[in-house]
Short mmCIF file of C-alpha atoms in Angstrom, two decimals:
data_model
loop_
_atom_site.label_atom_id
_atom_site.label_comp_id
_atom_site.label_asym_id
_atom_site.label_seq_id
_atom_site.Cartn_x
_atom_site.Cartn_y
_atom_site.Cartn_z
CA UNK A 683 36.58 -35.74 13.61
CA UNK A 684 36.62 -31.98 14.13
CA UNK A 685 33.57 -29.92 13.18
CA UNK A 686 32.91 -26.20 13.04
CA UNK A 687 29.58 -24.75 14.10
CA UNK A 688 28.61 -21.14 13.42
CA UNK A 689 25.91 -19.89 15.76
CA UNK A 690 24.09 -16.60 15.41
CA UNK A 691 22.92 -15.60 18.84
CA UNK A 692 21.10 -12.68 20.43
CA UNK A 693 23.70 -10.53 22.16
CA UNK A 694 22.15 -10.69 25.63
CA UNK A 695 23.43 -11.49 29.10
CA UNK A 696 23.45 -15.21 29.75
CA UNK A 697 23.06 -16.25 26.10
CA UNK A 698 26.64 -17.45 25.75
CA UNK A 699 26.40 -19.19 29.11
CA UNK A 700 23.42 -21.22 27.90
CA UNK A 701 25.32 -22.34 24.80
CA UNK A 702 28.37 -23.33 26.84
CA UNK A 703 26.15 -24.98 29.43
CA UNK A 704 24.56 -27.14 26.76
CA UNK A 705 27.96 -28.49 25.76
CA UNK A 706 28.97 -28.99 29.37
CA UNK A 707 25.76 -30.73 30.45
CA UNK A 708 25.88 -33.16 27.53
CA UNK A 709 29.59 -33.88 27.89
CA UNK A 710 30.57 -32.36 24.54
CA UNK A 711 33.96 -30.76 24.33
CA UNK A 712 34.59 -27.28 22.96
CA UNK A 713 38.08 -27.24 21.48
CA UNK A 714 38.05 -23.61 20.37
CA UNK A 715 35.55 -20.81 20.77
CA UNK A 716 35.28 -17.38 19.18
CA UNK A 717 32.60 -14.80 19.97
CA UNK A 718 32.32 -11.70 17.81
CA UNK A 719 29.52 -9.12 17.76
CA UNK A 720 27.91 -8.60 14.37
CA UNK A 721 27.45 -5.26 12.68
CA UNK A 722 24.04 -4.88 14.34
CA UNK A 723 25.39 -5.22 17.92
CA UNK A 724 22.14 -7.05 18.72
CA UNK A 725 23.55 -10.34 17.50
CA UNK A 726 26.79 -12.21 18.01
CA UNK A 727 28.57 -14.79 15.90
CA UNK A 728 29.88 -17.73 17.85
CA UNK A 729 32.23 -20.17 16.20
CA UNK A 730 32.72 -23.44 18.04
CA UNK A 731 35.20 -26.14 17.15
CA UNK A 732 34.10 -29.44 18.54
CA UNK A 733 34.63 -33.07 17.77
CA UNK A 734 32.43 -36.10 17.43
CA UNK A 735 30.77 -38.30 14.90
CA UNK A 736 28.00 -37.00 12.66
CA UNK A 737 25.23 -38.23 15.00
CA UNK A 738 26.71 -36.26 17.89
CA UNK A 739 27.06 -33.14 15.76
CA UNK A 740 23.44 -33.47 14.63
CA UNK A 741 22.37 -33.79 18.29
CA UNK A 742 24.36 -30.70 19.22
CA UNK A 743 22.79 -28.70 16.38
CA UNK A 744 19.26 -29.77 17.37
CA UNK A 745 19.86 -28.90 21.03
CA UNK A 746 21.39 -25.53 20.14
CA UNK A 747 18.39 -24.63 17.98
CA UNK A 748 16.13 -25.18 21.00
CA UNK A 749 17.93 -22.55 23.07
CA UNK A 750 15.97 -19.33 23.46
CA UNK A 751 18.63 -16.86 22.23
CA UNK A 752 19.91 -18.94 19.30
CA UNK A 753 18.83 -17.54 15.92
CA UNK A 754 20.67 -19.88 13.58
CA UNK A 755 23.07 -22.83 13.70
CA UNK A 756 25.17 -23.75 10.69
CA UNK A 757 27.76 -26.47 10.33
CA UNK A 758 30.57 -25.06 8.25
CA UNK A 759 32.37 -27.16 5.72
CA UNK A 760 36.10 -26.58 5.55
CA UNK A 761 35.95 -25.70 1.87
CA UNK A 762 33.42 -22.92 2.53
CA UNK A 763 35.59 -20.55 4.49
CA UNK A 764 39.04 -19.18 5.12
CA UNK A 765 40.35 -19.47 8.63
CA UNK A 766 43.16 -17.64 10.34
CA UNK A 767 44.76 -17.87 13.73
CA UNK A 768 46.84 -15.28 15.57
CA UNK A 769 49.97 -16.25 17.49
CA UNK A 770 51.68 -13.93 19.97
CA UNK A 771 55.13 -14.92 21.17
CA UNK A 772 57.23 -13.29 23.88
CA UNK A 773 60.97 -13.82 23.54
CA UNK A 774 64.20 -12.43 24.95
CA UNK A 775 66.66 -11.40 22.24
CA UNK A 776 70.11 -11.07 23.76
CA UNK A 777 72.27 -10.64 20.70
CA UNK A 778 72.31 -9.66 17.04
CA UNK A 779 72.66 -13.23 15.79
CA UNK A 780 69.35 -14.26 17.34
CA UNK A 781 67.76 -11.01 16.24
CA UNK A 782 68.76 -11.69 12.62
CA UNK A 783 67.32 -15.21 12.80
CA UNK A 784 64.04 -13.96 14.21
CA UNK A 785 63.91 -11.12 11.68
CA UNK A 786 64.34 -13.66 8.90
CA UNK A 787 61.35 -15.64 10.22
CA UNK A 788 59.32 -12.44 10.62
CA UNK A 789 60.00 -11.47 7.02
CA UNK A 790 59.34 -14.93 5.63
CA UNK A 791 55.97 -15.36 7.41
CA UNK A 792 54.77 -11.73 7.48
CA UNK A 793 55.17 -11.47 11.22
CA UNK A 794 55.55 -8.22 13.06
CA UNK A 795 57.10 -6.93 16.21
CA UNK A 796 54.34 -5.34 18.26
CA UNK A 797 56.27 -4.49 21.43
CA UNK A 798 59.89 -4.17 22.58
CA UNK A 799 61.06 -3.49 26.11
CA UNK A 800 64.40 -4.38 27.72
CA UNK A 801 65.26 -6.78 24.87
CA UNK A 802 61.98 -8.61 25.35
CA UNK A 803 60.08 -8.77 22.09
CA UNK A 804 56.46 -9.60 21.50
CA UNK A 805 55.91 -10.73 17.97
CA UNK A 806 52.70 -11.52 16.13
CA UNK A 807 51.82 -13.82 13.28
CA UNK A 808 48.49 -14.35 11.57
CA UNK A 809 48.07 -17.29 9.27
CA UNK A 810 46.49 -20.70 8.82
CA UNK A 811 46.65 -23.18 11.68
CA UNK A 812 49.27 -25.33 9.97
CA UNK A 813 51.52 -22.36 9.18
CA UNK A 814 51.15 -20.99 12.71
CA UNK A 815 52.31 -24.35 14.06
CA UNK A 816 55.23 -24.36 11.63
CA UNK A 817 56.25 -20.82 12.64
CA UNK A 818 55.99 -21.68 16.32
CA UNK A 819 58.31 -24.69 16.02
CA UNK A 820 60.79 -22.75 13.87
CA UNK A 821 61.06 -20.05 16.53
CA UNK A 822 61.16 -22.62 19.32
CA UNK A 823 64.20 -24.23 17.64
CA UNK A 824 66.02 -20.90 17.46
CA UNK A 825 65.25 -19.32 20.83
CA UNK A 826 63.63 -19.97 24.17
CA UNK A 827 60.03 -18.79 24.12
CA UNK A 828 59.13 -16.98 27.33
CA UNK A 829 55.40 -17.08 26.73
CA UNK A 830 53.00 -17.58 23.88
CA UNK A 831 49.31 -17.51 23.19
CA UNK A 832 47.18 -18.57 20.25
CA UNK A 833 43.91 -16.96 19.46
CA UNK A 834 40.80 -18.81 18.61
CA UNK A 835 40.37 -19.29 14.93
CA UNK A 836 38.67 -16.58 12.92
CA UNK A 837 36.99 -17.46 9.69
CA UNK A 838 35.13 -15.70 6.97
#
C-alpha cells in the first residue's frame, strides 16, 4: 500500500542525504520524492511516496524523527490534501491533422504548448495522477512521443 510522508527538515547541506540514506540503509523504497523550500528558507518540505504495511511506515516515521535535521514527520491521508503532477511531452507534429488532434487534447485537459522549434512541440499538463496517465495514453495513441517526463507529485 502506498503512503505519503511529509517531512519538515532544516535546509542544511547533508540533511536530505541523511533522509535518503535512512531509506536506503533499511531497504525501504522511495517511489516519488519532492523537495521544496518553505517560506522561511531555513526549512524544507520533503514529500516522500513509499510503500509498505503500517508497521513498516511506523518504523520509518520513528527512524526519521531520530535524524538530527528532521523537525516534523507527518503521514498524510489521501483525503487531507490535493495532489497534482506535471507532465511534459515532446512530440513532432508533421501535419495539420495531427496538430488539430493534439490541440483538441490540449483544450480538453487544459494543456499548454510551452515550446515550439522545427515542428517539435513541448507540451505541458498539470492534473491529478489518474488524469495525467489518461492524457499520456491519449496522446500516445495519436502520435509518437519523442520524450516525456513526469514531475514528482505536489500536494497542498
